[in-house]
Short mmCIF file of C-alpha atoms in Angstrom, two decimals:
data_model
loop_
_atom_site.label_atom_id
_atom_site.label_comp_id
_atom_site.label_asym_id
_atom_site.label_seq_id
_atom_site.Cartn_x
_atom_site.Cartn_y
_atom_site.Cartn_z
CA MET Z 1 -59.57 -35.14 -6.32
CA SER Z 2 -57.45 -36.15 -3.37
CA ARG Z 3 -55.10 -33.77 -1.54
CA ALA Z 4 -52.05 -35.47 -3.12
CA GLN Z 5 -53.61 -35.21 -6.58
CA ARG Z 6 -54.19 -31.49 -6.07
CA GLY Z 7 -50.43 -31.08 -5.56
CA ALA Z 8 -50.85 -29.84 -2.01
CA GLY Z 9 -47.84 -29.57 0.24
CA PRO Z 10 -46.95 -32.04 3.00
CA ARG Z 11 -49.51 -32.66 5.71
CA SER Z 12 -49.24 -30.50 8.76
CA ASP Z 13 -49.93 -33.48 11.01
CA PRO Z 14 -48.34 -36.59 9.52
CA PRO Z 15 -49.74 -39.79 10.88
CA GLY Z 16 -47.74 -41.41 13.60
CA GLY Z 17 -45.83 -38.27 14.66
CA ASP Z 18 -46.07 -34.84 16.22
CA PRO Z 19 -46.50 -31.73 14.10
CA PRO Z 20 -43.13 -30.46 12.81
CA GLU Z 21 -41.54 -27.81 15.01
CA ARG Z 22 -41.79 -24.34 13.62
CA VAL Z 23 -38.38 -22.88 12.73
CA ILE Z 24 -37.95 -19.33 14.02
CA ARG Z 25 -35.22 -17.34 12.35
CA ARG Z 26 -33.60 -14.86 14.66
CA ARG Z 27 -31.31 -12.06 13.65
CA PRO Z 28 -27.80 -12.64 15.05
CA LYS Z 29 -27.03 -10.33 17.96
CA ASN Z 30 -23.74 -9.39 16.32
CA ARG Z 31 -25.17 -8.69 12.87
CA ARG Z 32 -23.70 -5.18 12.69
CA ALA Z 33 -20.24 -6.50 13.59
CA GLN Z 34 -20.65 -9.28 11.06
CA ILE Z 35 -21.51 -6.75 8.36
CA ALA Z 36 -18.54 -4.57 9.29
CA ALA Z 37 -16.11 -7.52 9.17
CA THR Z 38 -17.52 -8.77 5.87
CA SER Z 39 -17.37 -5.36 4.22
CA ALA Z 40 -13.81 -4.84 5.45
CA ALA Z 41 -12.74 -8.10 3.84
CA ALA Z 42 -14.46 -7.10 0.59
CA PHE Z 43 -12.86 -3.64 0.56
CA GLY Z 44 -9.51 -5.17 1.41
CA SER Z 45 -9.57 -7.51 -1.58
CA LEU Z 46 -11.34 -5.35 -4.15
CA GLY Z 47 -10.90 -1.74 -3.03
CA TYR Z 48 -13.55 0.84 -2.27
CA HIS Z 49 -14.81 1.24 -5.83
CA GLY Z 50 -14.76 -2.50 -6.51
CA VAL Z 51 -17.46 -3.28 -3.95
CA SER Z 52 -21.18 -2.48 -3.92
CA MET Z 53 -23.74 -2.67 -1.15
CA GLU Z 54 -25.32 -5.57 -3.05
CA ASP Z 55 -21.99 -7.43 -2.99
CA ILE Z 56 -21.71 -6.96 0.78
CA ALA Z 57 -25.31 -8.03 1.36
CA ALA Z 58 -24.76 -11.17 -0.68
CA ARG Z 59 -21.59 -12.03 1.29
CA VAL Z 60 -23.43 -11.57 4.58
CA GLY Z 61 -26.45 -13.51 3.32
CA ILE Z 62 -29.04 -10.78 3.79
CA SER Z 63 -31.01 -8.53 1.51
CA SER Z 64 -29.83 -5.10 0.48
CA ALA Z 65 -32.77 -3.58 2.36
CA ALA Z 66 -31.65 -5.33 5.54
CA LEU Z 67 -28.11 -4.07 5.02
CA TYR Z 68 -29.32 -0.48 4.70
CA ARG Z 69 -31.09 -0.80 8.06
CA HIS Z 70 -27.64 -1.14 9.64
CA TYR Z 71 -25.58 1.18 7.45
CA PRO Z 72 -26.89 4.02 5.32
CA SER Z 73 -24.26 3.68 2.58
CA LYS Z 74 -21.16 1.96 1.33
CA TYR Z 75 -19.19 5.02 2.39
CA ALA Z 76 -20.34 4.57 6.01
CA LEU Z 77 -18.91 1.04 6.02
CA PHE Z 78 -15.70 2.15 4.38
CA ARG Z 79 -15.29 5.07 6.79
CA GLU Z 80 -15.87 2.85 9.80
CA GLU Z 81 -13.16 0.38 8.78
CA LEU Z 82 -10.56 3.06 8.00
CA LEU Z 83 -11.17 4.96 11.22
CA ARG Z 84 -11.06 1.67 13.11
CA LEU Z 85 -7.61 1.03 11.63
CA GLY Z 86 -6.52 4.51 12.58
CA ALA Z 87 -7.83 4.14 16.14
CA ALA Z 88 -6.05 0.76 16.43
CA THR Z 89 -2.76 2.39 15.40
CA SER Z 90 -3.27 5.16 17.96
CA ALA Z 91 -3.94 2.56 20.63
CA ALA Z 92 -0.84 0.56 19.63
CA VAL Z 93 1.50 3.53 20.23
CA SER Z 94 -0.17 4.48 23.52
CA LEU Z 95 1.93 3.11 26.36
CA PRO Z 96 0.23 1.94 29.53
CA GLU Z 97 0.74 4.21 32.52
CA GLU Z 98 2.94 1.67 34.32
CA ALA Z 99 5.42 1.72 31.40
CA GLY Z 100 6.26 5.39 32.01
CA GLY Z 101 9.19 4.54 34.25
CA LEU Z 102 10.81 2.07 31.90
CA PRO Z 103 14.06 2.85 30.09
CA VAL Z 104 13.45 4.44 26.70
CA ARG Z 105 14.64 1.41 24.76
CA GLU Z 106 12.06 -0.81 26.48
CA ARG Z 107 9.31 1.72 25.85
CA LEU Z 108 10.27 1.90 22.18
CA GLU Z 109 10.31 -1.90 22.00
CA LEU Z 110 6.80 -2.05 23.46
CA VAL Z 111 5.52 0.44 20.89
CA VAL Z 112 7.17 -1.27 17.91
CA ASP Z 113 5.97 -4.68 19.03
CA ALA Z 114 2.40 -3.37 19.45
CA VAL Z 115 2.37 -1.68 16.01
CA ILE Z 116 3.66 -4.85 14.36
CA ALA Z 117 1.09 -7.02 16.15
CA ASP Z 118 -1.73 -4.65 15.24
CA THR Z 119 -0.64 -4.50 11.58
CA VAL Z 120 -0.23 -8.26 11.25
CA SER Z 121 -3.67 -8.87 12.73
CA ASN Z 122 -5.21 -6.33 10.33
CA ARG Z 123 -3.14 -7.31 7.30
CA PRO Z 124 -6.10 -7.99 4.97
CA THR Z 125 -7.24 -4.38 5.21
CA VAL Z 126 -4.04 -2.44 5.90
CA ALA Z 127 -3.82 -1.59 2.20
CA LEU Z 128 -7.07 0.37 2.54
CA ALA Z 129 -5.42 2.88 4.83
CA ARG Z 130 -2.35 2.99 2.60
CA TRP Z 131 -3.98 3.45 -0.81
CA GLU Z 132 -7.72 4.09 -0.50
CA ARG Z 133 -7.78 6.81 2.16
CA ARG Z 134 -8.10 9.52 -0.52
CA TYR Z 135 -11.72 8.40 -1.04
CA LEU Z 136 -12.62 9.64 2.43
CA ASP Z 137 -14.19 13.08 2.60
CA ASP Z 138 -11.98 15.90 3.86
CA THR Z 139 -13.15 15.71 7.47
CA ASP Z 140 -12.71 11.97 7.83
CA ARG Z 141 -9.40 11.98 6.01
CA ALA Z 142 -8.13 14.67 8.38
CA VAL Z 143 -9.07 12.46 11.33
CA LEU Z 144 -7.26 9.44 9.85
CA ASP Z 145 -4.21 11.49 8.93
CA LYS Z 146 -4.05 12.84 12.45
CA GLN Z 147 -4.14 9.33 13.87
CA PHE Z 148 -1.25 8.11 11.74
CA ALA Z 149 0.72 11.35 12.18
CA GLY Z 150 0.33 10.85 15.93
CA ALA Z 151 1.92 7.41 15.66
CA VAL Z 152 4.87 8.90 13.75
CA THR Z 153 5.23 11.58 16.44
CA VAL Z 154 5.36 8.96 19.21
CA LEU Z 155 8.08 7.04 17.39
CA ARG Z 156 10.04 10.21 16.62
CA ASN Z 157 9.93 11.38 20.22
CA LEU Z 158 11.00 8.03 21.62
CA LEU Z 159 13.81 7.90 19.08
CA GLY Z 160 14.81 11.39 20.21
CA GLU Z 161 15.20 10.07 23.75
CA LEU Z 162 17.13 7.06 22.54
CA ARG Z 163 19.40 9.04 20.21
CA PRO Z 164 19.29 12.72 21.28
CA GLY Z 165 22.01 13.65 18.82
CA LEU Z 166 19.86 12.95 15.76
CA PRO Z 167 18.34 16.02 14.10
CA ARG Z 168 14.56 16.25 14.36
CA ARG Z 169 14.09 15.82 10.59
CA ASP Z 170 16.21 12.69 10.56
CA ARG Z 171 14.16 11.25 13.43
CA THR Z 172 10.95 11.98 11.52
CA VAL Z 173 12.27 10.31 8.38
CA ARG Z 174 13.24 7.21 10.31
CA ALA Z 175 9.89 7.08 12.14
CA VAL Z 176 8.01 7.28 8.81
CA ALA Z 177 10.35 4.63 7.38
CA VAL Z 178 9.57 2.27 10.25
CA MET Z 179 5.82 2.74 9.85
CA SER Z 180 6.28 2.10 6.10
CA VAL Z 181 8.23 -1.13 6.61
CA ILE Z 182 5.63 -2.49 9.01
CA SER Z 183 2.58 -1.50 6.96
CA SER Z 184 4.15 -2.69 3.67
CA ILE Z 185 2.84 -6.19 4.40
CA GLY Z 186 -0.55 -4.91 3.28
CA ASP Z 187 0.79 -4.45 -0.27
CA HIS Z 188 1.46 -8.09 -1.02
CA HIS Z 189 0.62 -11.67 -0.05
CA ALA Z 190 4.07 -13.08 0.65
CA ALA Z 191 3.52 -15.84 3.17
CA LEU Z 192 5.54 -16.23 6.35
CA PRO Z 193 4.54 -17.63 9.77
CA VAL Z 194 3.51 -14.85 12.14
CA LYS Z 195 6.42 -15.35 14.51
CA SER Z 196 8.96 -15.20 11.68
CA LEU Z 197 7.17 -12.26 9.97
CA THR Z 198 7.18 -10.35 13.25
CA ALA Z 199 10.89 -11.00 13.75
CA VAL Z 200 11.76 -9.77 10.24
CA LEU Z 201 9.77 -6.57 10.63
CA ASN Z 202 11.16 -5.97 14.11
CA SER Z 203 14.73 -6.42 12.91
CA ALA Z 204 14.25 -4.02 10.00
CA ALA Z 205 12.63 -1.42 12.26
CA TRP Z 206 15.53 -1.48 14.73
CA ALA Z 207 18.05 -1.38 11.91
CA LEU Z 208 16.41 1.89 10.78
CA PHE Z 209 16.48 3.30 14.31
CA GLU Z 210 20.11 2.41 14.96
CA ALA Z 211 21.85 2.83 11.61
CA GLU Z 212 24.66 5.33 11.39
CA LEU Z 213 23.93 7.11 8.16
CA PRO Z 214 26.40 9.32 6.29
CA ASP Z 215 25.34 12.93 5.90
CA ALA Z 216 22.85 13.42 3.12
CA ALA Z 217 24.02 15.55 0.23
CA ALA Z 218 23.66 19.24 0.98
CA GLY Z 219 20.60 20.88 -0.52
CA TYR Z 220 17.83 19.35 -2.54
CA ARG Z 221 17.35 19.54 -6.25
CA ALA Z 222 14.05 18.31 -7.62
CA PRO Z 223 14.32 16.08 -10.68
CA ARG Z 224 14.04 18.20 -13.83
CA ALA Z 225 10.60 17.80 -15.38
CA VAL Z 226 10.67 16.24 -18.81
CA GLU Z 227 8.72 18.30 -21.30
CA ILE Z 228 6.74 16.30 -23.83
CA PRO Z 229 6.03 18.01 -27.15
CA GLN Z 230 2.33 18.67 -27.72
CA SER Z 231 2.65 16.90 -31.04
CA PHE Z 232 3.67 13.64 -29.36
CA LYS Z 233 0.13 12.88 -28.27
CA HIS Z 234 0.64 9.21 -27.53
CA GLU Z 235 3.19 9.92 -24.79
CA LEU Z 236 1.45 13.09 -23.64
CA LEU Z 237 -1.82 11.26 -23.08
CA LEU Z 238 -0.07 8.59 -21.02
CA ARG Z 239 1.69 11.21 -18.86
CA LYS Z 240 -1.45 13.28 -18.29
CA SER Z 241 -3.62 10.26 -17.50
CA VAL Z 242 -1.11 9.02 -14.90
CA GLU Z 243 -1.05 12.47 -13.27
CA LEU Z 244 -4.85 12.49 -13.10
CA PHE Z 245 -5.03 8.91 -11.77
CA HIS Z 246 -2.58 9.95 -9.09
CA GLU Z 247 -4.40 13.11 -8.12
CA ARG Z 248 -8.01 11.85 -8.21
CA GLY Z 249 -7.97 8.07 -8.30
CA TYR Z 250 -8.64 6.04 -11.43
CA PRO Z 251 -12.43 5.74 -10.95
CA ASN Z 252 -12.78 9.49 -10.64
CA VAL Z 253 -11.09 10.32 -13.94
CA SER Z 254 -12.98 10.33 -17.25
CA VAL Z 255 -11.71 10.14 -20.79
CA GLU Z 256 -13.00 13.71 -21.16
CA ASP Z 257 -10.71 14.78 -18.29
CA ILE Z 258 -7.72 13.16 -19.97
CA ALA Z 259 -8.50 14.74 -23.32
CA GLN Z 260 -8.78 18.17 -21.73
CA ALA Z 261 -5.49 17.72 -19.85
CA ALA Z 262 -3.76 16.82 -23.12
CA ASP Z 263 -5.32 19.75 -24.98
CA LEU Z 264 -7.38 17.54 -27.25
CA SER Z 265 -10.56 18.96 -28.72
CA ALA Z 266 -12.79 16.00 -27.71
CA ALA Z 267 -12.71 12.74 -25.83
CA SER Z 268 -13.07 10.85 -29.09
CA ALA Z 269 -9.57 12.03 -30.07
CA VAL Z 270 -8.11 9.90 -27.22
CA TYR Z 271 -9.30 6.76 -29.00
CA ARG Z 272 -6.96 7.40 -31.93
CA TYR Z 273 -4.11 6.49 -29.60
CA TYR Z 274 -5.64 4.27 -26.87
CA ARG Z 275 -8.68 2.01 -27.01
CA SER Z 276 -10.02 3.05 -23.60
CA LYS Z 277 -9.20 4.57 -20.24
CA SER Z 278 -8.29 1.10 -18.97
CA ASP Z 279 -5.89 0.73 -21.88
CA LEU Z 280 -4.10 3.86 -20.67
CA LEU Z 281 -3.85 2.41 -17.16
CA ALA Z 282 -2.48 -0.87 -18.51
CA ALA Z 283 0.09 1.06 -20.55
CA ALA Z 284 1.18 2.91 -17.41
CA PHE Z 285 1.63 -0.35 -15.53
CA ARG Z 286 3.62 -1.84 -18.38
CA ARG Z 287 5.83 1.27 -18.35
CA ALA Z 288 6.51 0.93 -14.61
CA ALA Z 289 7.11 -2.83 -14.84
CA ASP Z 290 9.44 -2.37 -17.83
CA ARG Z 291 11.44 0.24 -15.93
CA MET Z 292 12.08 -2.17 -13.07
CA SER Z 293 12.71 -5.27 -15.17
CA ALA Z 294 14.99 -3.49 -17.65
CA ALA Z 295 17.32 -2.48 -14.80
CA ILE Z 296 18.08 -6.06 -13.76
CA GLY Z 297 20.21 -7.08 -16.75
CA PRO Z 298 22.60 -4.07 -16.71
CA ALA Z 299 22.91 -4.24 -12.90
CA THR Z 300 23.88 -7.91 -12.77
CA ALA Z 301 26.08 -7.77 -15.89
CA SER Z 302 28.11 -4.77 -14.76
CA SER Z 303 28.61 -5.79 -11.10
CA ARG Z 304 31.18 -8.22 -9.82
CA THR Z 305 29.22 -9.15 -6.71
CA PRO Z 306 25.56 -9.66 -5.74
CA ALA Z 307 25.92 -6.75 -3.29
CA GLY Z 308 27.11 -4.48 -6.09
CA ALA Z 309 24.24 -5.56 -8.37
CA LEU Z 310 21.69 -5.02 -5.63
CA ALA Z 311 23.17 -1.61 -4.78
CA MET Z 312 22.87 -0.60 -8.43
CA LEU Z 313 19.27 -1.78 -8.54
CA ILE Z 314 18.49 0.24 -5.43
CA ASP Z 315 20.03 3.36 -7.00
CA MET Z 316 18.08 2.85 -10.22
CA TYR Z 317 14.81 2.10 -8.43
CA VAL Z 318 15.01 5.17 -6.20
CA SER Z 319 16.05 7.37 -9.13
CA GLY Z 320 13.16 6.12 -11.23
CA CYS Z 321 10.68 6.69 -8.42
CA PHE Z 322 11.91 10.24 -7.83
CA THR Z 323 11.70 11.02 -11.53
CA GLU Z 324 8.23 9.52 -11.99
CA ARG Z 325 6.51 9.89 -8.64
CA ALA Z 326 2.98 9.80 -10.01
CA LEU Z 327 3.63 6.62 -12.05
CA THR Z 328 5.14 4.89 -9.01
CA TYR Z 329 2.15 5.77 -6.87
CA VAL Z 330 -0.36 4.64 -9.49
CA TYR Z 331 1.55 1.37 -9.84
CA TYR Z 332 0.79 0.61 -6.18
CA ALA Z 333 -2.64 2.12 -5.81
CA GLU Z 334 -4.55 1.16 -8.96
CA PHE Z 335 -3.69 -2.47 -9.69
CA GLY Z 336 -7.24 -3.59 -9.00
CA HIS Z 337 -8.48 -1.50 -11.92
CA VAL Z 338 -6.09 -2.99 -14.48
CA PRO Z 339 -7.98 -5.10 -17.04
CA ALA Z 340 -8.05 -8.77 -16.04
CA GLU Z 341 -6.25 -9.93 -19.18
CA GLU Z 342 -3.34 -7.57 -18.37
CA ARG Z 343 -3.31 -8.36 -14.66
CA THR Z 344 -2.04 -11.90 -15.07
CA MET Z 345 0.84 -10.81 -17.24
CA LEU Z 346 1.77 -8.00 -14.87
CA ARG Z 347 1.66 -10.26 -11.84
CA ASN Z 348 4.08 -12.63 -13.57
CA VAL Z 349 6.48 -9.78 -14.36
CA GLN Z 350 6.22 -8.51 -10.77
CA ARG Z 351 7.02 -11.98 -9.41
CA LEU Z 352 10.05 -12.28 -11.66
CA ILE Z 353 11.36 -8.85 -10.60
CA VAL Z 354 10.93 -9.59 -6.91
CA ALA Z 355 12.45 -13.07 -7.35
CA GLU Z 356 15.62 -11.56 -8.85
CA TRP Z 357 15.96 -9.06 -6.01
CA VAL Z 358 15.40 -11.88 -3.51
CA ARG Z 359 18.04 -14.05 -5.21
CA LEU Z 360 20.62 -11.28 -4.93
CA LEU Z 361 19.70 -10.47 -1.33
CA VAL Z 362 19.93 -14.06 -0.18
CA ALA Z 363 23.34 -14.34 -1.88
CA VAL Z 364 24.48 -11.34 0.22
CA ARG Z 365 22.66 -12.46 3.40
CA PRO Z 366 22.51 -16.26 3.46
CA ASP Z 367 21.00 -16.06 6.96
CA LEU Z 368 17.73 -15.07 5.28
CA SER Z 369 15.27 -17.51 3.75
CA ASP Z 370 13.68 -16.61 0.44
CA ALA Z 371 10.44 -15.79 2.23
CA GLN Z 372 12.16 -13.46 4.72
CA ALA Z 373 14.09 -11.76 1.94
CA ARG Z 374 10.86 -11.28 -0.01
CA ILE Z 375 9.33 -9.39 2.94
CA LEU Z 376 12.35 -7.07 3.10
CA VAL Z 377 12.40 -6.45 -0.66
CA GLN Z 378 8.73 -5.46 -0.62
CA ALA Z 379 9.37 -3.27 2.40
CA GLY Z 380 12.17 -1.52 0.54
CA PHE Z 381 9.94 -0.87 -2.43
CA ALA Z 382 7.20 0.57 -0.20
CA LEU Z 383 9.61 2.76 1.72
CA VAL Z 384 10.51 4.82 -1.34
CA VAL Z 385 6.86 5.46 -2.20
CA ASP Z 386 5.85 6.27 1.37
CA LEU Z 387 8.65 8.74 2.00
CA GLY Z 388 7.71 10.51 -1.23
CA ARG Z 389 4.05 10.64 -0.16
CA TYR Z 390 4.75 11.77 3.40
CA PHE Z 391 7.15 14.59 2.54
CA GLY Z 392 5.75 15.43 -0.87
CA GLU Z 393 7.55 16.63 -3.93
CA ASP Z 394 7.83 20.20 -2.59
CA ASP Z 395 9.35 19.02 0.70
CA ALA Z 396 11.54 16.22 -0.61
CA GLY Z 397 14.51 17.84 1.10
CA GLY Z 398 13.29 15.98 4.16
CA ALA Z 399 14.11 12.72 2.41
CA PRO Z 400 16.47 13.48 -0.49
CA GLN Z 401 17.32 10.81 -2.99
CA ASP Z 402 20.65 9.77 -1.52
CA ARG Z 403 19.12 9.47 1.99
CA VAL Z 404 16.31 7.27 0.63
CA VAL Z 405 18.94 5.06 -1.05
CA GLN Z 406 20.73 4.72 2.30
CA LEU Z 407 17.51 3.82 4.11
CA MET Z 408 16.62 1.20 1.50
CA GLU Z 409 20.09 -0.30 1.94
CA VAL Z 410 19.51 -0.45 5.69
CA ILE Z 411 16.27 -2.39 5.18
CA LEU Z 412 17.87 -4.90 2.81
CA PHE Z 413 21.43 -5.20 4.12
CA GLY Z 414 20.91 -4.13 7.71
CA HIS Z 415 23.27 -1.16 7.26
CA PRO Z 416 24.16 1.42 4.60
CA LEU Z 417 26.77 0.23 2.14
CA PRO Z 418 30.25 1.76 2.24
CA ARG Z 419 30.93 3.91 -0.80
CA ASP Z 420 33.91 5.79 -2.17
CA ALA Z 421 34.03 9.52 -2.86
CA ASP Z 422 32.33 9.00 -6.23
CA GLY Z 423 29.45 7.05 -4.69
CA ALA Z 424 30.58 3.64 -5.95
CA VAL Z 425 30.02 0.72 -3.58
CA LEU Z 426 33.25 -0.46 -2.00
CA PRO Z 427 34.08 -4.20 -2.17
#
């Protein structure tokens, strides 16, 4: 039997030519950096719990065993990206030594420009620092929190030099608001050329620094908690599940946890009301989306001007967020865990809500394009959530409801709206 008949492979020395050159595969010198960048992109699009080491290895084009030679765990990759983002923020607010003699306004401009540039360049993974940081262990989260708190302190201190008459708490609120506006671009995919995006964020930041805000209402009264009767299990389960998703993160909550929180005897009792844990999450998202969409009709029907309608929407949005803080947070943080069949519907509702806000804003500010207005609307939404997270429910006196309304007006309109003694927007 000939060699060909035996099914042998190609000859090692084909007639009429030199032996084929042996291909030597070399590991790229930047393999570790390649893995870090690939994992960051995966985490940015799917979240920490949505990615496995096998997924990352497949994206890089190596085996899982090879991946583990560079990083011992998924957590190590996640930690590296988050602390890199934190370090980049710290570097952005660190002025070069030669800038020390500049006027305060120029120093503040340098810092704001650097934070915006850093955030825009890291946009695909900014949402990790905003919503996934709770999955860091206590030590790493403390490091990240310190990095971002340091950035707020730099902005607050520069603002204190620029406007020494502002109370310290007001300076802190405005500094947090500016960081929120800039980082809000990680929450959505609204497209805008970098130059235009930078200009919109810069303008909103300076509007927050410079706005003359009326005095916030004296004192702070937390929204009265709504008691749900134990017999109304359907609503009680939804409320308790949202609270747990907020506290622990959706992947870390079991049906057993939800049943226990609602005083049910067993996890199986949950299924009398909801088909699954994911069904509870979808119901929470529908509740939040319905709250926002239901406000649009009454606001536009009862207002004589687009500014009046938008002011009413702002009031209703802020009020709803203060009343249901946990639901608002979950609405931002857990979208990736909503069942796929629900996600498409929710995205469509979200687009329609934002589109209506954008339509009203452009009617008030025709200098804005739809794309620019969309960036500001999303920034306004994020501001309310971020101020609530930063100051917390027990310290909401730092950013009471009427002050948050004023700040959201500054982001959208460029200034707080004039109101009469009853709080109604003046023509």
